Amino acid sequence: MKFNRLCAGLGLGFAMAAAAGLAAAQAFPSAKPIRLIVGYPPGGGIDFAARTVQVPLQEALKQQLVVDYKPGASGMIAATELTRQPADGYTLLLANTGPFAIAPYLQSKPPYDPIRQFTYIGQISQGSYIAVTRPDHPAKNLKEFVAWAKGQPGKVNFASGGNGTSTHLNGELMNQVTGLDMTHVPYKGSAPAVQDLIGGQTQILIDAGSVLLPQVKGGKLKALAVTGPARDPQLPDVPTVKELGLAGMESVGFQGLVGPANMPKEVVDRLFERAGQGAGAARDQGQVRDGGRRGAFARAGRVRGFREGGQ
């Protein structure tokens, strides 16, 4: 009898918990605005992605989405901030490759565990990087740039958006693949890195299309190669690194939506559904595509693949 009562009590408890979870999911997000943390300064590729999906996502969720900048430490300050927030869906992070697949693994004591301390909701976009230089540089493509750089030992440097970012790793990968010894010049985000490249303080930058395409199309920078497996439709005349005999430099990056660990499944599913609608609206309006990254909101496994693969 006691056992039957215990089972009945447990059954009732589970039913109540399930009902509470369903009610929370149905109510979400009605309690308060959603905070979207961005780990880089305004003007860079991650800021572009956040602004691109902000309005469509607000409309899909029918709730205000507030962008909160927490730049520094290659995006790790923002990621650390997220780990301290309640797992209720009201604090999210615009994630990217650097703070989840690169930067933590360069630390002797990482500030967080990229595998266990986050809920991966979905991928907003993915895309290749573009290698660029000044328009007056004599090189017409990346292979020619490498040949030029080899004739300038100790004088060539590459810009990045900061230590441990994908832009940093792209430059170091170029050094490794080509045998160059370019000096790394880190900046506090992509925007100042681009400005100093235009100004001639650095010689090359390998960054996302969302950052570089406007400068290339405006004639302020020259594209030398793209790092993805295929040419960028926005730059059909620019070869891939593989076409130039530099296949070891192939790389792509992601941008996705991440929450704190242990978010309720019902809330994650609702966010995935609504974010998919928002990303689709942005894609239909040409915003994601014009940023040089393919906009297709994918399940979290795609994001986890980048994280675990270190791409």
Short mmCIF file of C-alpha atoms in Angstrom, two decimals, residues 13-28 264-268 270:
data_model
loop_
_atom_site.label_atom_id
_atom_site.label_comp_id
_atom_site.label_asym_id
_atom_site.label_seq_id
_atom_site.Cartn_x
_atom_site.Cartn_y
_atom_site.Cartn_z
CA GLY A 13 5.08 14.92 -8.92
CA PHE A 14 6.39 14.14 -12.38
CA ALA A 15 3.10 15.22 -13.95
CA MET A 16 3.17 18.50 -12.02
CA ALA A 17 6.80 19.09 -13.03
CA ALA A 18 6.00 18.40 -16.66
CA ALA A 19 2.99 20.71 -16.50
CA ALA A 20 5.12 23.41 -14.88
CA GLY A 21 7.75 23.06 -17.59
CA LEU A 22 5.09 23.25 -20.31
CA ALA A 23 3.54 26.28 -18.69
CA ALA A 24 6.95 27.96 -18.44
CA ALA A 25 7.62 27.27 -22.10
CA GLN A 26 4.21 28.58 -23.11
CA ALA A 27 4.75 31.71 -21.01
CA PHE A 28 8.27 32.28 -22.31
CA PRO A 264 14.66 23.62 -19.81
CA LYS A 265 14.15 21.67 -23.02
CA GLU A 266 10.82 23.37 -23.63
CA VAL A 267 12.47 26.81 -23.54
CA VAL A 268 15.36 25.66 -25.77
CA ARG A 270 10.87 27.48 -28.31
#
